[in-house]
């Protein structure tokens, strides 16, 4: 069937009550805002579509419950959400916490691969990722509250090995953001910062006889070059044209302009101002963590850097000059360049290549990463890390589980304490704790497990925990205090802030990593 061009209001008439919506953004990137706004208008006017279900590998909001899908979820149009990350969808996160909506959290890479498997007609996706983590049904399972009882994950054994078997989604309507449509309905992504799983999502939707709706910026009257087409016209049912002039900074992230390594600092500062409205100065503690973690980088490394404190590693790498000797990547698909900060995370400044998300996770799962730098909310005496769940806040796992399960070296970046921590550093690099944080991060027991130290040791990974005052290393015997920074006293500034004794005796002296 030939595609049809419609208004957004006409297109959303094709969405039935109880439909499963498949979304393809990466956090705030590539969201089809016109379609979400039209759903909101229709729901407020008619009460339909209602009881919607959303399957989106990545988080799909802009940290504003009055925009994107969060706006009609807040009004009651959504009954169920399956995604990897909840931070950018505050209304849905709040409703999850209050048990008002079914909500499930699955690893980003697993969800990406599950969409591709759904496109091939497979009922499930088999993976090692998630074993011994919160998603494992022997632990918590993927449901985030009492309402969430669907069986998305099963433990299975194959040839003597344990795997998790993830159910593939059944998508009724795909909502996708592209750049242009040509006369044959072929969709390009030339001005998009990410591709994510656009092709696989369209294929998975059509495999069920569903409807693929694509919002684009413009109609092209010339045919796309074959290799420029991301979604072929045979998979497209409806196109909605809604042009919004992109901000100038997008050109640094969609490949329109080349960004040399010498200009990365400028673009990082510019994008930080653009995404937050002001240039936010990092704390001394975060800067120190970034500086020490970046010292672990070696020439030729292929690297993934997470959101939050780990972003400081990229900036330190750029400042030190080692950026030209390594390759940074981001799970959304970018290789080369520098991952964008803050609410633009997922885009890449000056990328050499942007692939689909499933292809990026193929590379990650296959051991392509030399080293990764991840954040952590808390950790325990065994070296297990919680990076996705707090008692009063739903965050989500994102790409964390896939990345940390396969990188050869895993570096966690976290402060020793939180809420009020303040440190000072003099010109010689000597540190001083000005004010201690009120909340310990190194606990006897953590709220959930996002990273399994047991699994990491079995895989032979090197695991380090870099803080603002010291570095710990995971060993078979437990945590080793590997380095204490100048100005920091082990017995005064480190050991009293651990809720557990180290595996090594108190008289043991730390060695520099």
PDB file of N, CA, C and O in Angstrom, residues 328-377:
ATOM      1  N   UNK A 328      35.521   7.076  21.619  1.00  0.00           N
ATOM      2  CA  UNK A 328      34.378   7.088  22.524  1.00  0.00           C
ATOM      3  C   UNK A 328      33.135   6.640  21.766  1.00  0.00           C
ATOM      4  O   UNK A 328      32.973   6.930  20.573  1.00  0.00           O
ATOM      5  N   UNK A 329      32.268   5.943  22.460  1.00  0.00           N
ATOM      6  CA  UNK A 329      31.018   5.483  21.858  1.00  0.00           C
ATOM      7  C   UNK A 329      29.871   5.772  22.811  1.00  0.00           C
ATOM      8  O   UNK A 329      30.075   5.991  24.008  1.00  0.00           O
ATOM      9  N   UNK A 330      28.654   5.767  22.296  1.00  0.00           N
ATOM     10  CA  UNK A 330      27.464   5.892  23.132  1.00  0.00           C
ATOM     11  C   UNK A 330      26.456   4.860  22.652  1.00  0.00           C
ATOM     12  O   UNK A 330      26.393   4.543  21.455  1.00  0.00           O
ATOM     13  N   UNK A 331      25.666   4.310  23.565  1.00  0.00           N
ATOM     14  CA  UNK A 331      24.809   3.165  23.239  1.00  0.00           C
ATOM     15  C   UNK A 331      23.735   3.472  22.208  1.00  0.00           C
ATOM     16  O   UNK A 331      23.210   2.558  21.570  1.00  0.00           O
ATOM     17  N   UNK A 332      23.406   4.727  22.022  1.00  0.00           N
ATOM     18  CA  UNK A 332      22.420   5.081  21.005  1.00  0.00           C
ATOM     19  C   UNK A 332      22.926   4.829  19.588  1.00  0.00           C
ATOM     20  O   UNK A 332      22.128   4.795  18.650  1.00  0.00           O
ATOM     21  N   UNK A 333      24.258   4.674  19.411  1.00  0.00           N
ATOM     22  CA  UNK A 333      24.775   4.337  18.091  1.00  0.00           C
ATOM     23  C   UNK A 333      25.974   5.120  17.618  1.00  0.00           C
ATOM     24  O   UNK A 333      26.540   4.815  16.577  1.00  0.00           O
ATOM     25  N   UNK A 334      26.386   6.151  18.368  1.00  0.00           N
ATOM     26  CA  UNK A 334      27.501   6.976  17.930  1.00  0.00           C
ATOM     27  C   UNK A 334      28.848   6.350  18.224  1.00  0.00           C
ATOM     28  O   UNK A 334      29.065   5.779  19.284  1.00  0.00           O
ATOM     29  N   UNK A 335      29.763   6.452  17.261  1.00  0.00           N
ATOM     30  CA  UNK A 335      31.150   6.026  17.442  1.00  0.00           C
ATOM     31  C   UNK A 335      32.060   7.180  17.045  1.00  0.00           C
ATOM     32  O   UNK A 335      31.867   7.808  16.000  1.00  0.00           O
ATOM     33  N   UNK A 336      33.078   7.452  17.873  1.00  0.00           N
ATOM     34  CA  UNK A 336      33.956   8.578  17.621  1.00  0.00           C
ATOM     35  C   UNK A 336      33.368   9.851  18.197  1.00  0.00           C
ATOM     36  O   UNK A 336      32.231   9.884  18.677  1.00  0.00           O
ATOM     37  N   UNK A 337      34.143  10.931  18.169  1.00  0.00           N
ATOM     38  CA  UNK A 337      33.671  12.192  18.711  1.00  0.00           C
ATOM     39  C   UNK A 337      33.553  12.141  20.222  1.00  0.00           C
ATOM     40  O   UNK A 337      34.241  11.391  20.901  1.00  0.00           O
ATOM     41  N   UNK A 338      32.615  12.932  20.751  1.00  0.00           N
ATOM     42  CA  UNK A 338      32.438  13.055  22.191  1.00  0.00           C
ATOM     43  C   UNK A 338      30.945  13.030  22.519  1.00  0.00           C
ATOM     44  O   UNK A 338      30.165  13.798  21.958  1.00  0.00           O
ATOM     45  N   UNK A 339      30.502  12.127  23.426  1.00  0.00           N
ATOM     46  CA  UNK A 339      29.081  12.087  23.787  1.00  0.00           C
ATOM     47  C   UNK A 339      28.614  13.426  24.349  1.00  0.00           C
ATOM     48  O   UNK A 339      29.310  14.056  25.149  1.00  0.00           O
ATOM     49  N   UNK A 340      27.438  13.865  23.916  1.00  0.00           N
ATOM     50  CA  UNK A 340      26.883  15.138  24.380  1.00  0.00           C
ATOM     51  C   UNK A 340      26.445  15.026  25.838  1.00  0.00           C
ATOM     52  O   UNK A 340      26.095  13.943  26.305  1.00  0.00           O
ATOM     53  N   UNK A 341      26.430  16.147  26.559  1.00  0.00           N
ATOM     54  CA  UNK A 341      26.138  16.107  27.996  1.00  0.00           C
ATOM     55  C   UNK A 341      24.659  16.287  28.311  1.00  0.00           C
ATOM     56  O   UNK A 341      23.850  16.669  27.470  1.00  0.00           O
ATOM     57  N   UNK A 342      24.318  16.037  29.587  1.00  0.00           N
ATOM     58  CA  UNK A 342      23.032  16.392  30.161  1.00  0.00           C
ATOM     59  C   UNK A 342      21.842  15.851  29.401  1.00  0.00           C
ATOM     60  O   UNK A 342      21.783  14.669  29.048  1.00  0.00           O
ATOM     61  N   UNK A 343      20.864  16.714  29.147  1.00  0.00           N
ATOM     62  CA  UNK A 343      19.626  16.295  28.514  1.00  0.00           C
ATOM     63  C   UNK A 343      19.784  16.022  27.017  1.00  0.00           C
ATOM     64  O   UNK A 343      18.831  15.587  26.367  1.00  0.00           O
ATOM     65  N   UNK A 344      20.972  16.266  26.481  1.00  0.00           N
ATOM     66  CA  UNK A 344      21.252  15.904  25.085  1.00  0.00           C
ATOM     67  C   UNK A 344      21.997  14.574  25.005  1.00  0.00           C
ATOM     68  O   UNK A 344      22.432  14.175  23.930  1.00  0.00           O
ATOM     69  N   UNK A 345      22.125  13.884  26.143  1.00  0.00           N
ATOM     70  CA  UNK A 345      22.833  12.608  26.151  1.00  0.00           C
ATOM     71  C   UNK A 345      22.199  11.647  25.150  1.00  0.00           C
ATOM     72  O   UNK A 345      20.987  11.544  25.037  1.00  0.00           O
ATOM     73  N   UNK A 346      23.062  10.934  24.434  1.00  0.00           N
ATOM     74  CA  UNK A 346      22.618  10.052  23.351  1.00  0.00           C
ATOM     75  C   UNK A 346      23.120  10.553  22.019  1.00  0.00           C
ATOM     76  O   UNK A 346      23.395   9.765  21.114  1.00  0.00           O
ATOM     77  N   UNK A 347      23.248  11.874  21.883  1.00  0.00           N
ATOM     78  CA  UNK A 347      23.843  12.467  20.692  1.00  0.00           C
ATOM     79  C   UNK A 347      25.366  12.449  20.840  1.00  0.00           C
ATOM     80  O   UNK A 347      25.905  12.278  21.938  1.00  0.00           O
ATOM     81  N   UNK A 348      26.061  12.619  19.723  1.00  0.00           N
ATOM     82  CA  UNK A 348      27.518  12.609  19.736  1.00  0.00           C
ATOM     83  C   UNK A 348      28.039  13.821  18.986  1.00  0.00           C
ATOM     84  O   UNK A 348      27.624  14.091  17.854  1.00  0.00           O
ATOM     85  N   UNK A 349      28.933  14.560  19.619  1.00  0.00           N
ATOM     86  CA  UNK A 349      29.562  15.710  18.972  1.00  0.00           C
ATOM     87  C   UNK A 349      30.665  15.201  18.058  1.00  0.00           C
ATOM     88  O   UNK A 349      31.620  14.572  18.497  1.00  0.00           O
ATOM     89  N   UNK A 350      30.533  15.447  16.767  1.00  0.00           N
ATOM     90  CA  UNK A 350      31.583  15.076  15.826  1.00  0.00           C
ATOM     91  C   UNK A 350      31.766  13.578  15.656  1.00  0.00           C
ATOM     92  O   UNK A 350      32.892  13.089  15.562  1.00  0.00           O
ATOM     93  N   UNK A 351      30.658  12.811  15.602  1.00  0.00           N
ATOM     94  CA  UNK A 351      30.758  11.358  15.446  1.00  0.00           C
ATOM     95  C   UNK A 351      31.406  10.981  14.116  1.00  0.00           C
ATOM     96  O   UNK A 351      31.216  11.653  13.104  1.00  0.00           O
ATOM     97  N   UNK A 352      32.160   9.882  14.120  1.00  0.00           N
ATOM     98  CA  UNK A 352      32.685   9.325  12.874  1.00  0.00           C
ATOM     99  C   UNK A 352      31.641   8.471  12.183  1.00  0.00           C
ATOM    100  O   UNK A 352      31.643   8.331  10.958  1.00  0.00           O
ATOM    101  N   UNK A 353      30.741   7.874  12.981  1.00  0.00           N
ATOM    102  CA  UNK A 353      29.752   6.954  12.445  1.00  0.00           C
ATOM    103  C   UNK A 353      28.588   6.879  13.418  1.00  0.00           C
ATOM    104  O   UNK A 353      28.781   6.960  14.638  1.00  0.00           O
ATOM    105  N   UNK A 354      27.367   6.752  12.894  1.00  0.00           N
ATOM    106  CA  UNK A 354      26.181   6.536  13.722  1.00  0.00           C
ATOM    107  C   UNK A 354      25.454   5.315  13.177  1.00  0.00           C
ATOM    108  O   UNK A 354      24.998   5.316  12.032  1.00  0.00           O
ATOM    109  N   UNK A 355      25.380   4.254  13.989  1.00  0.00           N
ATOM    110  CA  UNK A 355      24.723   3.018  13.575  1.00  0.00           C
ATOM    111  C   UNK A 355      23.429   2.859  14.362  1.00  0.00           C
ATOM    112  O   UNK A 355      23.116   3.660  15.242  1.00  0.00           O
ATOM    113  N   UNK A 356      22.687   1.804  14.058  1.00  0.00           N
ATOM    114  CA  UNK A 356      21.471   1.552  14.821  1.00  0.00           C
ATOM    115  C   UNK A 356      21.836   1.101  16.226  1.00  0.00           C
ATOM    116  O   UNK A 356      22.953   0.641  16.488  1.00  0.00           O
ATOM    117  N   UNK A 357      20.886   1.214  17.130  1.00  0.00           N
ATOM    118  CA  UNK A 357      21.157   0.853  18.515  1.00  0.00           C
ATOM    119  C   UNK A 357      21.411  -0.649  18.661  1.00  0.00           C
ATOM    120  O   UNK A 357      22.302  -1.067  19.408  1.00  0.00           O
ATOM    121  N   UNK A 358      20.642  -1.467  17.944  1.00  0.00           N
ATOM    122  CA  UNK A 358      20.844  -2.914  18.020  1.00  0.00           C
ATOM    123  C   UNK A 358      22.243  -3.293  17.541  1.00  0.00           C
ATOM    124  O   UNK A 358      22.899  -4.171  18.128  1.00  0.00           O
ATOM    125  N   UNK A 359      22.715  -2.639  16.488  1.00  0.00           N
ATOM    126  CA  UNK A 359      24.069  -2.916  15.996  1.00  0.00           C
ATOM    127  C   UNK A 359      25.123  -2.493  17.007  1.00  0.00           C
ATOM    128  O   UNK A 359      26.137  -3.180  17.192  1.00  0.00           O
ATOM    129  N   UNK A 360      24.870  -1.371  17.687  1.00  0.00           N
ATOM    130  CA  UNK A 360      25.817  -0.936  18.713  1.00  0.00           C
ATOM    131  C   UNK A 360      25.878  -1.954  19.852  1.00  0.00           C
ATOM    132  O   UNK A 360      26.962  -2.291  20.348  1.00  0.00           O
ATOM    133  N   UNK A 361      24.718  -2.474  20.253  1.00  0.00           N
ATOM    134  CA  UNK A 361      24.722  -3.456  21.334  1.00  0.00           C
ATOM    135  C   UNK A 361      25.257  -4.813  20.875  1.00  0.00           C
ATOM    136  O   UNK A 361      25.769  -5.581  21.701  1.00  0.00           O
ATOM    137  N   UNK A 362      25.164  -5.127  19.598  1.00  0.00           N
ATOM    138  CA  UNK A 362      25.867  -6.311  19.086  1.00  0.00           C
ATOM    139  C   UNK A 362      27.362  -6.172  19.367  1.00  0.00           C
ATOM    140  O   UNK A 362      28.019  -7.106  19.829  1.00  0.00           O
ATOM    141  N   UNK A 363      27.878  -4.997  19.068  1.00  0.00           N
ATOM    142  CA  UNK A 363      29.299  -4.711  19.272  1.00  0.00           C
ATOM    143  C   UNK A 363      29.662  -4.770  20.755  1.00  0.00           C
ATOM    144  O   UNK A 363      30.667  -5.367  21.151  1.00  0.00           O
ATOM    145  N   UNK A 364      28.823  -4.156  21.586  1.00  0.00           N
ATOM    146  CA  UNK A 364      29.074  -4.168  23.021  1.00  0.00           C
ATOM    147  C   UNK A 364      29.021  -5.585  23.589  1.00  0.00           C
ATOM    148  O   UNK A 364      29.927  -6.028  24.300  1.00  0.00           O
ATOM    149  N   UNK A 365      27.924  -6.291  23.288  1.00  0.00           N
ATOM    150  CA  UNK A 365      27.736  -7.639  23.840  1.00  0.00           C
ATOM    151  C   UNK A 365      28.831  -8.591  23.383  1.00  0.00           C
ATOM    152  O   UNK A 365      29.161  -9.559  24.087  1.00  0.00           O
ATOM    153  N   UNK A 366      29.397  -8.329  22.225  1.00  0.00           N
ATOM    154  CA  UNK A 366      30.453  -9.176  21.696  1.00  0.00           C
ATOM    155  C   UNK A 366      31.830  -8.866  22.250  1.00  0.00           C
ATOM    156  O   UNK A 366      32.822  -9.457  21.819  1.00  0.00           O
ATOM    157  N   UNK A 367      31.921  -7.932  23.182  1.00  0.00           N
ATOM    158  CA  UNK A 367      33.198  -7.631  23.821  1.00  0.00           C
ATOM    159  C   UNK A 367      33.981  -6.520  23.165  1.00  0.00           C
ATOM    160  O   UNK A 367      35.195  -6.416  23.355  1.00  0.00           O
ATOM    161  N   UNK A 368      33.317  -5.652  22.411  1.00  0.00           N
ATOM    162  CA  UNK A 368      34.022  -4.600  21.685  1.00  0.00           C
ATOM    163  C   UNK A 368      34.549  -3.468  22.541  1.00  0.00           C
ATOM    164  O   UNK A 368      35.427  -2.721  22.099  1.00  0.00           O
ATOM    165  N   UNK A 369      34.042  -3.323  23.761  1.00  0.00           N
ATOM    166  CA  UNK A 369      34.477  -2.214  24.613  1.00  0.00           C
ATOM    167  C   UNK A 369      35.719  -2.586  25.409  1.00  0.00           C
ATOM    168  O   UNK A 369      35.750  -3.606  26.101  1.00  0.00           O
ATOM    169  N   UNK A 370      36.733  -1.739  25.345  1.00  0.00           N
ATOM    170  CA  UNK A 370      37.918  -1.914  26.185  1.00  0.00           C
ATOM    171  C   UNK A 370      37.613  -1.540  27.625  1.00  0.00           C
ATOM    172  O   UNK A 370      38.057  -2.210  28.572  1.00  0.00           O
ATOM    173  N   UNK A 371      36.853  -0.462  27.797  1.00  0.00           N
ATOM    174  CA  UNK A 371      36.611   0.089  29.128  1.00  0.00           C
ATOM    175  C   UNK A 371      35.323   0.897  29.107  1.00  0.00           C
ATOM    176  O   UNK A 371      34.963   1.472  28.074  1.00  0.00           O
ATOM    177  N   UNK A 372      34.624   0.916  30.224  1.00  0.00           N
ATOM    178  CA  UNK A 372      33.439   1.761  30.345  1.00  0.00           C
ATOM    179  C   UNK A 372      33.478   2.488  31.677  1.00  0.00           C
ATOM    180  O   UNK A 372      34.104   2.031  32.642  1.00  0.00           O
ATOM    181  N   UNK A 373      32.812   3.636  31.717  1.00  0.00           N
ATOM    182  CA  UNK A 373      32.740   4.457  32.925  1.00  0.00           C
ATOM    183  C   UNK A 373      31.265   4.686  33.232  1.00  0.00           C
ATOM    184  O   UNK A 373      30.548   5.309  32.447  1.00  0.00           O
ATOM    185  N   UNK A 374      30.799   4.176  34.364  1.00  0.00           N
ATOM    186  CA  UNK A 374      29.394   4.210  34.721  1.00  0.00           C
ATOM    187  C   UNK A 374      29.189   4.889  36.070  1.00  0.00           C
ATOM    188  O   UNK A 374      30.063   4.845  36.946  1.00  0.00           O
ATOM    189  N   UNK A 375      28.017   5.458  36.261  1.00  0.00           N
ATOM    190  CA  UNK A 375      27.659   6.006  37.553  1.00  0.00           C
ATOM    191  C   UNK A 375      27.136   4.913  38.477  1.00  0.00           C
ATOM    192  O   UNK A 375      26.894   3.774  38.053  1.00  0.00           O
ATOM    193  N   UNK A 376      26.954   5.251  39.741  1.00  0.00           N
ATOM    194  CA  UNK A 376      26.437   4.302  40.724  1.00  0.00           C
ATOM    195  C   UNK A 376      25.716   5.062  41.819  1.00  0.00           C
ATOM    196  O   UNK A 376      26.227   6.075  42.312  1.00  0.00           O
ATOM    197  N   UNK A 377      24.545   4.586  42.191  1.00  0.00           N
ATOM    198  CA  UNK A 377      23.808   5.193  43.288  1.00  0.00           C
ATOM    199  C   UNK A 377      24.326   4.712  44.635  1.00  0.00           C
ATOM    200  O   UNK A 377      24.401   5.475  45.596  1.00  0.00           O
TER     201      UNK A 377
END
